Short mmCIF file of C-alpha atoms in Angstrom, two decimals:
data_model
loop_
_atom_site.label_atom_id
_atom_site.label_comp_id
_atom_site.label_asym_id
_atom_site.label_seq_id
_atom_site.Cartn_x
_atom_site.Cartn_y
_atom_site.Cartn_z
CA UNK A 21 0.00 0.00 0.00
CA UNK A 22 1.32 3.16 -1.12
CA UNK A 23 1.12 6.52 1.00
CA UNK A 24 0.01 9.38 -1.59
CA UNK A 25 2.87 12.08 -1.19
CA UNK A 26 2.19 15.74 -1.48
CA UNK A 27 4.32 17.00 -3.90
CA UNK A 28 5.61 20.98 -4.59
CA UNK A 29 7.74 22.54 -6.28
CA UNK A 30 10.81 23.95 -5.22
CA UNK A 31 10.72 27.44 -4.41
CA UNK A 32 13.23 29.92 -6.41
CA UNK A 33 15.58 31.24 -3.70
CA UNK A 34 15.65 35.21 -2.96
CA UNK A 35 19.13 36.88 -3.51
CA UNK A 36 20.10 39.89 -2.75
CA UNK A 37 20.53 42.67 -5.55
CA UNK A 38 23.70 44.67 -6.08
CA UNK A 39 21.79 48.21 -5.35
CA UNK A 40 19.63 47.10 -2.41
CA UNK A 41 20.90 48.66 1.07
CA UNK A 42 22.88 47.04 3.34
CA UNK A 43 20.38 46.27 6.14
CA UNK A 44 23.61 45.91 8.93
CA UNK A 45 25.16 49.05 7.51
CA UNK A 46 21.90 50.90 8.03
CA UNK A 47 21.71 49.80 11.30
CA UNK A 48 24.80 50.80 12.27
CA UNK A 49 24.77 54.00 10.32
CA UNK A 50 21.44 54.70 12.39
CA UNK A 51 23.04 53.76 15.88
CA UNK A 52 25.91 55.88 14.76
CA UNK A 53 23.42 59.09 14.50
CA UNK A 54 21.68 58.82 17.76
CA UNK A 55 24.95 58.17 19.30
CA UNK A 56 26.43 61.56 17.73
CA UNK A 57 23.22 63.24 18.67
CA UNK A 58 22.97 62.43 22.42
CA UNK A 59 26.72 63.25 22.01
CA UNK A 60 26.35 66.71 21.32
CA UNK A 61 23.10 67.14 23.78
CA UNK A 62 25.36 65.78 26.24
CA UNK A 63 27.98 68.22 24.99
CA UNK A 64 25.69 71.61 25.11
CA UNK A 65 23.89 70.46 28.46
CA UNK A 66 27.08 70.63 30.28
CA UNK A 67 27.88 74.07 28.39
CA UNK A 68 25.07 75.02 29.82
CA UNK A 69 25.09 73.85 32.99
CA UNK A 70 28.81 75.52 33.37
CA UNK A 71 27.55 78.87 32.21
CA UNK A 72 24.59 79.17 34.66
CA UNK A 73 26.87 77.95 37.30
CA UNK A 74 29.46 80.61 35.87
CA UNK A 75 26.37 83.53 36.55
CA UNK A 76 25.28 82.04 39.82
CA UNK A 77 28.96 82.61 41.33
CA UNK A 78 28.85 85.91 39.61
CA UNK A 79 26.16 87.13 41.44
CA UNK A 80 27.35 85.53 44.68
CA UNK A 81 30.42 87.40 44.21
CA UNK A 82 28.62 90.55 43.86
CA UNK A 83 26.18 90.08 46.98
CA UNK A 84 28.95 89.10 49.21
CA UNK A 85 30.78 92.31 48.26
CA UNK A 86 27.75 94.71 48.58
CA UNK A 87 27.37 92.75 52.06
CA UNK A 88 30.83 93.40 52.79
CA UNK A 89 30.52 97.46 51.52
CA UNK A 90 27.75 97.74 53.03
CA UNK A 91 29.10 96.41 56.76
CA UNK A 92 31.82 98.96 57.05
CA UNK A 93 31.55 101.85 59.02
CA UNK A 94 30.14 104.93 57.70
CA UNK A 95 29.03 103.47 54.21
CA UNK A 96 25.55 103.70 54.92
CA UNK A 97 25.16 99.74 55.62
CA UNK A 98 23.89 98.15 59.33
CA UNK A 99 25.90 100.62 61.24
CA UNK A 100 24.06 103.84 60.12
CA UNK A 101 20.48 102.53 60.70
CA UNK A 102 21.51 102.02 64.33
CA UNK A 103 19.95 104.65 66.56
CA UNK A 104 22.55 107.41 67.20
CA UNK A 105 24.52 107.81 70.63
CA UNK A 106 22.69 109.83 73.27
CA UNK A 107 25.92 112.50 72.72
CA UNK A 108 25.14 112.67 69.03
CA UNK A 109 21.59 113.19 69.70
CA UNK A 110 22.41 115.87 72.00
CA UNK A 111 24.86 117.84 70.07
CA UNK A 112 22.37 117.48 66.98
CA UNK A 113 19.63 119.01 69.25
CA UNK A 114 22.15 121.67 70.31
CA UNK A 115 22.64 122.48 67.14
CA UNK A 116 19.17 122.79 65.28
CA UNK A 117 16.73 123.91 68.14
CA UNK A 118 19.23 124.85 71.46
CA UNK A 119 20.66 123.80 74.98
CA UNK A 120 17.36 125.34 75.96
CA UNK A 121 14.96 122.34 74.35
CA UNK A 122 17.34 119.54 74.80
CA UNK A 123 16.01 116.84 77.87
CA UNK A 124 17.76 116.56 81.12
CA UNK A 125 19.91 113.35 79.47
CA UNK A 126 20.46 115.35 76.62
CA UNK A 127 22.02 118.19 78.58
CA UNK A 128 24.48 115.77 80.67
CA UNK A 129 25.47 114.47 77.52
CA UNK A 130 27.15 117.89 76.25
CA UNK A 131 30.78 118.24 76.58
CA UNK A 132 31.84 121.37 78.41
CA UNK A 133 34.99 123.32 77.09
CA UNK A 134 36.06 124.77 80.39
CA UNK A 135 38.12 126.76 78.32
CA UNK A 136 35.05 128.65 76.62
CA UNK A 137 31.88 129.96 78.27
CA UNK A 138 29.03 128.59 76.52
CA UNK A 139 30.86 126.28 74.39
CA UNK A 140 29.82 122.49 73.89
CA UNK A 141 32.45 120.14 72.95
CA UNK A 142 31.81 118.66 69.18
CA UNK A 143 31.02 114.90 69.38
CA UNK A 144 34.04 112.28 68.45
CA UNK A 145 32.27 111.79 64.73
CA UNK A 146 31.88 115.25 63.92
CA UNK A 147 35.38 115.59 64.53
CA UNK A 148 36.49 112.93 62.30
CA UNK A 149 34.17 114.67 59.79
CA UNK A 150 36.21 117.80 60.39
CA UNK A 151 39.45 116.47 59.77
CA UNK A 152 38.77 114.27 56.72
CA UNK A 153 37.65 117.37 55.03
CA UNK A 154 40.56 119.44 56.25
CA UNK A 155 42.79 117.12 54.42
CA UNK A 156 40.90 117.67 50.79
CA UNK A 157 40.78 121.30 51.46
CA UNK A 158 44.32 122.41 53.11
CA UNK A 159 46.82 120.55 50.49
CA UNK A 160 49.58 120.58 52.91
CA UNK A 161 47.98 117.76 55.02
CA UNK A 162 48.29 115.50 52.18
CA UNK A 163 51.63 114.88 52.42
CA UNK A 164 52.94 115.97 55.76
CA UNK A 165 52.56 113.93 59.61
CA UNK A 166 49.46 114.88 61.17
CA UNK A 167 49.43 114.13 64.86
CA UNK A 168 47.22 114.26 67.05
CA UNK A 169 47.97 115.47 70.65
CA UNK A 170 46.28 116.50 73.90
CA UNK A 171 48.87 119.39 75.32
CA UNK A 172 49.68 122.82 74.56
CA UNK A 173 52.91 122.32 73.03
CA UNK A 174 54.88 119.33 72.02
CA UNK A 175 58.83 118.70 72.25
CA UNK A 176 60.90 117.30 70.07
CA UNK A 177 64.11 115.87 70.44
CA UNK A 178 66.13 116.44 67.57
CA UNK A 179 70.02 115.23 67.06
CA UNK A 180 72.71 117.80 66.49
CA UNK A 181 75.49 116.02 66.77
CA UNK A 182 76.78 112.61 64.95
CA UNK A 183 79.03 110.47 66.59
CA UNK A 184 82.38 109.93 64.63
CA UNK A 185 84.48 106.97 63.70
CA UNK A 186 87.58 106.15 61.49
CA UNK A 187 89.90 103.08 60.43
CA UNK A 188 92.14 101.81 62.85
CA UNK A 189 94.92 99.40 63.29
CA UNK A 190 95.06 96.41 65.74
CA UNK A 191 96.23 98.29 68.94
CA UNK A 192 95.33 101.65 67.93
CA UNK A 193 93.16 103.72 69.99
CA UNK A 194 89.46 103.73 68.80
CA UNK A 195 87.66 107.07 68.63
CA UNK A 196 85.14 107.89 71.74
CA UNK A 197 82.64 110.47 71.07
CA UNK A 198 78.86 110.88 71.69
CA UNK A 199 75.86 111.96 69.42
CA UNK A 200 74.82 115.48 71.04
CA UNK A 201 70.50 116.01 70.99
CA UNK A 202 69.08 119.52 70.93
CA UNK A 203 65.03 120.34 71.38
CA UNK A 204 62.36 121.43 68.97
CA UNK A 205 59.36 122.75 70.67
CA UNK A 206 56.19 123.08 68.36
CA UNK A 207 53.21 125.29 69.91
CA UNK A 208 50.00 124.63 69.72
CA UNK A 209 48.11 127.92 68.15
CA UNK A 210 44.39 128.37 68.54
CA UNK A 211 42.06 129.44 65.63
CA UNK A 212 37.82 130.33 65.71
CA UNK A 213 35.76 131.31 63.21
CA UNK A 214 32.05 131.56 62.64
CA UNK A 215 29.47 130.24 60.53
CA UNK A 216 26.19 131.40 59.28
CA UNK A 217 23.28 128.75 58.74
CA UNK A 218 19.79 129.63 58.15
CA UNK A 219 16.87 128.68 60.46
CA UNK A 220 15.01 127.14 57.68
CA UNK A 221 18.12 124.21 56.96
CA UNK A 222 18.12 124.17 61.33
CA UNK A 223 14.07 122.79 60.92
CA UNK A 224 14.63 120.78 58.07
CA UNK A 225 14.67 117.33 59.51
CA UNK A 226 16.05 116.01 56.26
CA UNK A 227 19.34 117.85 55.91
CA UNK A 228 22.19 116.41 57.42
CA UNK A 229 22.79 119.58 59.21
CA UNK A 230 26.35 117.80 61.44
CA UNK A 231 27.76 117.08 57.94
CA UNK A 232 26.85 120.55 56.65
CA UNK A 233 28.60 122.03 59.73
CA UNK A 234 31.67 119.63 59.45
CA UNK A 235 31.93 121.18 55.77
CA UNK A 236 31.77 124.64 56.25
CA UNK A 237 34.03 124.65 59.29
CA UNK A 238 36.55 122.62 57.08
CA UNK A 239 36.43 125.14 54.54
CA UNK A 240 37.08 128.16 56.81
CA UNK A 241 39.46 126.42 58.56
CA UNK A 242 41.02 125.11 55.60
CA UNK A 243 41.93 127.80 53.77
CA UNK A 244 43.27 129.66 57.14
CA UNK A 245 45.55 126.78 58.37
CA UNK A 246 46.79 126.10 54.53
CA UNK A 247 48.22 129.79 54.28
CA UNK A 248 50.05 129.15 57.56
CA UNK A 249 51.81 125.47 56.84
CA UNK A 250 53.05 127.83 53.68
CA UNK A 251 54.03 131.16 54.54
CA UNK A 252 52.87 131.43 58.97
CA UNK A 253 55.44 133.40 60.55
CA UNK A 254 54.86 132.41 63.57
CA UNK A 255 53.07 134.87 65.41
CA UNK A 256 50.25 133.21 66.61
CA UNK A 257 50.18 130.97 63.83
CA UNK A 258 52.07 127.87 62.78
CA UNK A 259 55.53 128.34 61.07
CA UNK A 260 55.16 127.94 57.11
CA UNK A 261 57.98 125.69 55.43
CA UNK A 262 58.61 128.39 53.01
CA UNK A 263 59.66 130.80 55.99
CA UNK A 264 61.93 128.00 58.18
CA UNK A 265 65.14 129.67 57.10
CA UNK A 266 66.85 125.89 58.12
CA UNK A 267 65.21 124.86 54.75
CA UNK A 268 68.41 125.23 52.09
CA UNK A 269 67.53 126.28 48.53
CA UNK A 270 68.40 125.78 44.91
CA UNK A 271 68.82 128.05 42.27
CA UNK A 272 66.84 127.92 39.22
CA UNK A 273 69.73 128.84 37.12
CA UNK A 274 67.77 132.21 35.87
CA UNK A 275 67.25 135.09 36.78
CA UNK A 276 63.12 135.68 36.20
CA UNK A 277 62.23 131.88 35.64
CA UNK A 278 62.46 127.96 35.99
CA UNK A 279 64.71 125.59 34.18
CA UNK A 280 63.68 122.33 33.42
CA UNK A 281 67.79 121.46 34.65
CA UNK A 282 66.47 123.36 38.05
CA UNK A 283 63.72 120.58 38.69
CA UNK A 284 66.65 118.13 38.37
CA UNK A 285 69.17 119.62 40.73
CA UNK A 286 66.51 120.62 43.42
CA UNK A 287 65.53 116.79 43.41
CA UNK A 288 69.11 115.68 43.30
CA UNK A 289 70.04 118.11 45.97
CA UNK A 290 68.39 116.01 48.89
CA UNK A 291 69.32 112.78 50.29
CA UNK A 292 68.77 109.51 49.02
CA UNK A 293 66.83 108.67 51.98
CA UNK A 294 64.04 111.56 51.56
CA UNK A 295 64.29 111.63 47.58
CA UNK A 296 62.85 108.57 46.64
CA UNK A 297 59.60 109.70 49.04
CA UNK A 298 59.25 112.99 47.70
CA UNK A 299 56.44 115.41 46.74
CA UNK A 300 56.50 118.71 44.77
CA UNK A 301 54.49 121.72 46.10
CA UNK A 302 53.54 124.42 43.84
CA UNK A 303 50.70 126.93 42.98
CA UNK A 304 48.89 126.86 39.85
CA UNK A 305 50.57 128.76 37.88
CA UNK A 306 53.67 127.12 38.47
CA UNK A 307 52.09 124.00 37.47
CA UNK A 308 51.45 125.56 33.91
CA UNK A 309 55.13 126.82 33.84
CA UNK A 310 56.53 123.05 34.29
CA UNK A 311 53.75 121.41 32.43
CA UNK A 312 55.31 122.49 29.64
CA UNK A 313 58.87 121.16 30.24
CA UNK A 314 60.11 118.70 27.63
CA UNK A 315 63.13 116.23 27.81
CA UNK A 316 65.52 116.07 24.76
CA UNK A 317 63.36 113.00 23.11
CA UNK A 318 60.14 115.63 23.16
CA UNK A 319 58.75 113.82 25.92
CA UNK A 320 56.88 115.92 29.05
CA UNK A 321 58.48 115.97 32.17
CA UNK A 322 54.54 116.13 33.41
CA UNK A 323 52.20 113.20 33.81
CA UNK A 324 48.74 113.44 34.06
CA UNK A 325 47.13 111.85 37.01
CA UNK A 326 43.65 110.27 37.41
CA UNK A 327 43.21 110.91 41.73
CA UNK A 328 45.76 112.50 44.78
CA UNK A 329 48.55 111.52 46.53
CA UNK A 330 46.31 109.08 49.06
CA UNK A 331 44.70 106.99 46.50
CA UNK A 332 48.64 106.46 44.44
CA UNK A 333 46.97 108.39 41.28
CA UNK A 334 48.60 111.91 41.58
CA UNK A 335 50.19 114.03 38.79
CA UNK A 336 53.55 113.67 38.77
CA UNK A 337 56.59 115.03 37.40
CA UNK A 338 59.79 113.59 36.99
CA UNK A 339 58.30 110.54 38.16
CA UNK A 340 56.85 112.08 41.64
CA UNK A 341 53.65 113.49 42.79
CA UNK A 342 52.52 117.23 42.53
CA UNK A 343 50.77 118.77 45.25
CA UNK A 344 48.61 122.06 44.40
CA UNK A 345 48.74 124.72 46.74
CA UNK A 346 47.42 127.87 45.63
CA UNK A 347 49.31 129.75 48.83
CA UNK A 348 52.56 129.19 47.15
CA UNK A 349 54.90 132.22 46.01
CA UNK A 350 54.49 132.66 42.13
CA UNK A 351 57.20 132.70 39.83
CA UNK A 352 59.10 136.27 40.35
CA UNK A 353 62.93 136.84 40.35
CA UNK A 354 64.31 136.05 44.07
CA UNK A 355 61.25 133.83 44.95
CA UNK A 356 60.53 130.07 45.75
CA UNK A 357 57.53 128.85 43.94
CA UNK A 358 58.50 125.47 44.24
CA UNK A 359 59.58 122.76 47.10
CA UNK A 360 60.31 119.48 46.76
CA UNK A 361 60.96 117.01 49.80
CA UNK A 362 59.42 114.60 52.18
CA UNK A 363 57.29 116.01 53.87
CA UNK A 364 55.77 113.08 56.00
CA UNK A 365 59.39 113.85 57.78
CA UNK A 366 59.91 116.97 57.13
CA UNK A 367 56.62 118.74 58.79
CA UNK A 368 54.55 118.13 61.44
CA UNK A 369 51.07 119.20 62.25
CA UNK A 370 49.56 118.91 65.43
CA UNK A 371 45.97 118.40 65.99
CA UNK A 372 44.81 119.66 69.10
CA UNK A 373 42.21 117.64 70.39
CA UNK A 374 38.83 118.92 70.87
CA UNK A 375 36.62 121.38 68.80
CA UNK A 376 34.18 123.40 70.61
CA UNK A 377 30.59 124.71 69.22
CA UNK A 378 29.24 128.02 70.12
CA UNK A 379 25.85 128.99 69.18
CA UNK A 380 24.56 131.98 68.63
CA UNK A 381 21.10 132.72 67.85
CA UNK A 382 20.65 136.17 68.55
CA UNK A 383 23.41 138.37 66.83
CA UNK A 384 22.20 137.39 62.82
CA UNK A 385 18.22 136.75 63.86
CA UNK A 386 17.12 139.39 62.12
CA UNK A 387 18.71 137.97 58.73
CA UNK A 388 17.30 134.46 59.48
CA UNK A 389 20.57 132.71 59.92
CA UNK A 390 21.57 130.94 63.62
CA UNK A 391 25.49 132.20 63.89
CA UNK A 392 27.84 129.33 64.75
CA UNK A 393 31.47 129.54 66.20
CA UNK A 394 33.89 127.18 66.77
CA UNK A 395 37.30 127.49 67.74
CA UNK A 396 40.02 124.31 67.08
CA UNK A 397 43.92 124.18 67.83
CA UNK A 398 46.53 123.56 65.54
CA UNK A 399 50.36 123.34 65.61
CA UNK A 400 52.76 122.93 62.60
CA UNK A 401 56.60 123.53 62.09
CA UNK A 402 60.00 121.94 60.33
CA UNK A 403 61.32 119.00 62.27
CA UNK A 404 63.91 117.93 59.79
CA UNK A 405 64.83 120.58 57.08
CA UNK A 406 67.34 118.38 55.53
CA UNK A 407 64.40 116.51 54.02
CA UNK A 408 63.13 119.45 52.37
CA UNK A 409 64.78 121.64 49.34
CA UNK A 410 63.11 125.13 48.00
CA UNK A 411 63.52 126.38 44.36
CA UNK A 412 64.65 130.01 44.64
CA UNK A 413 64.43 132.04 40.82
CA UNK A 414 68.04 133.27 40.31
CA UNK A 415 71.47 132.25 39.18
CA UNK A 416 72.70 132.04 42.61
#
């Protein structure tokens, strides 16, 4: 018995035509594209990330410094939206209404000059108000020692003598002297003045009225103690540095003018200890005289400057700061408009401490105006000349 068999026919097998796509490569090609692509989201994610953390440290940065700004004293930050000191109250109520309205705290608060009948002592702050405007207004307190002191008068010792020595042999005798010490005495000298203020700034609760004060008693005093650290003879008054006749001078090698070769020798003509921390002091229009001054390549002797001597960005010439002070002698035949030196050695000025308030409410009433007067004392005078050289117009 037979089975019956299906039979079919053999299929044709499929190949593979030359121009059909490579299924594998495709694959691959496609794996190769998303990997590139997450690749370069990877790539610009972390770009990303890096510049926001870039901004974020940024602005940290900036906070922590505006934090730090606005900490320090007197930059408006936590220390001036404490309440003021019962003192500063009290002087400020002094000031704008009278002794007379001030409460029974208030009044104890007021610092008596014994000195002065009627004066109140100026508070500690308005003080250091004072003085920091002093030193933009009197130029001479840029670059010379201000000290302050609590006496009349203050002594200096000052050495006179060097001691001496020489070569000697083995058993020779060796020289035996001693250094001899004289005195310099620098008085303290006492100046007032008086300032108007009108009773409408007094009631305005908004003005600053210490820090007005503070300014206008700066500028009176100012330009009074700046003509006496110049040209003060003396007499009741500070000694200038242009009168100290221990202060040698140069000649300006003409008769009616300045040399550029003068500026040269009068810095030359000090010591190497004082040069290198030298200052020149000159008026205006001797500025314009040596601002002019070329060297033999056509180069200025003069540099501009972008601030002052305290902040490193003075004018300079020859390489060292200028100081403008309009109480300087002008160029003339037989003057000194010019003096270079150290002056942080050379002068002193002494601050006396303590400046006393008067006010007066009655003499200037009828003009509106409260009259203030204060009185401050102030000493100045050469404690080492040898640091200090004058340039005197002449051949000789």
């Amino acid at each position: 018995m037979t089975s019956p068999l299906e039979t079919r026919s053999a299929l044709p097998l499929e190949t593979r035509d030359g121009n059909d796509p490579d299924p594998l490569a495709a694959a691959t090609a496609a794996v190769e594209e998303l990997r590139s692509a997450s690749e370069t989201f990877r790539t610009e994610q972390a770009a990303t990330a890096e510049r926001h953390a870039t901004e974020v440290r940024g602005l940290t940065d900036r906070i922590a410094s505006l934090e730090t700004r606005l900490n320090r004293p007197g930059s408006g930050g936590n220390d001036q939206r404490q309440e003021p000191t019962v003192e500063v109250r009290a002087f400020t109520g002094f000031v704008r209404q009278g002794r007379e309205l001030l409460t029974a705290e208030e009044v104890r608060a007021l610092r008596t000059d014994a000195q002065v009948a009627g004066g109140y002592l100026a508070p500690d702050q308005f003080e250091a108000t004072l003085l920091r405007e002093l030193v933009e207004i009197s130029p001479m307190r840029q670059a010379a020692r201000v000290t302050p002191v609590s006496s009349g008068a203050v002594i200096l010792p000052k050495r006179t003598g060097r001691i001496t020595a020489k070569w000697v042999g083995e058993t020779e005798d060796r020289p035996g002297t001693e250094p001899t010490y004289g005195q310099i005495e620098i008085p303290v000298h006492e100046m007032a003045c008086f300032v108007d203020v009108s009773n409408r700034l007094l009631e305005d609760a908004a003005v600053n009225i210490e820090q007005e004060l503070a300014f206008d008693f700066a500028e009176e005093f100012g330009r009074l103690e700046a003509v006496a650290f110049v040209a003060g003879d003396g007499i009741k008054k500070p000694v200038g540095i242009m009168v100290d006749a221990n202060v040698a001078t140069v000649a300006s090698g003409d008769a009616a003018k300045i040399t550029p070769d003068s500026l040269i020798d009068l810095m030359y003509a000090l010591p190497q200890a004082y040069r290198g921390r030298g200052s020149w002091v000159m008026n205006s229009r001797s500025i314009a005289a040596v601002r002019k001054f070329k060297d033999a390549g056509g180069n200025f002797l003069w540099a501009d400057g972008v601030g002052t001597i305290a902040d490193g960005q003075a004018s300079t010439l020859l390489g060292r700061p200028v100081i403008e002070a309009p109480d300087m002698p002008d160029i003339a035949a037989g003057a000194t408009p010019i003096v270079y030196g150290d002056f942080a050695s050379a002068y002193r000025i002494l601050d006396r401490v303590g400046l006393t308030v008067l006010r007066d409410p009655y003499t200037q009433q009828t003009n509106g105006v409260v009259r203030f007067h204060a009185r401050r004392r102030v000493g100045a005078g050469v404690v080492r000349p040898e640091a200090v050289r004058k340039l005197k117009i002449g051949t000789a």
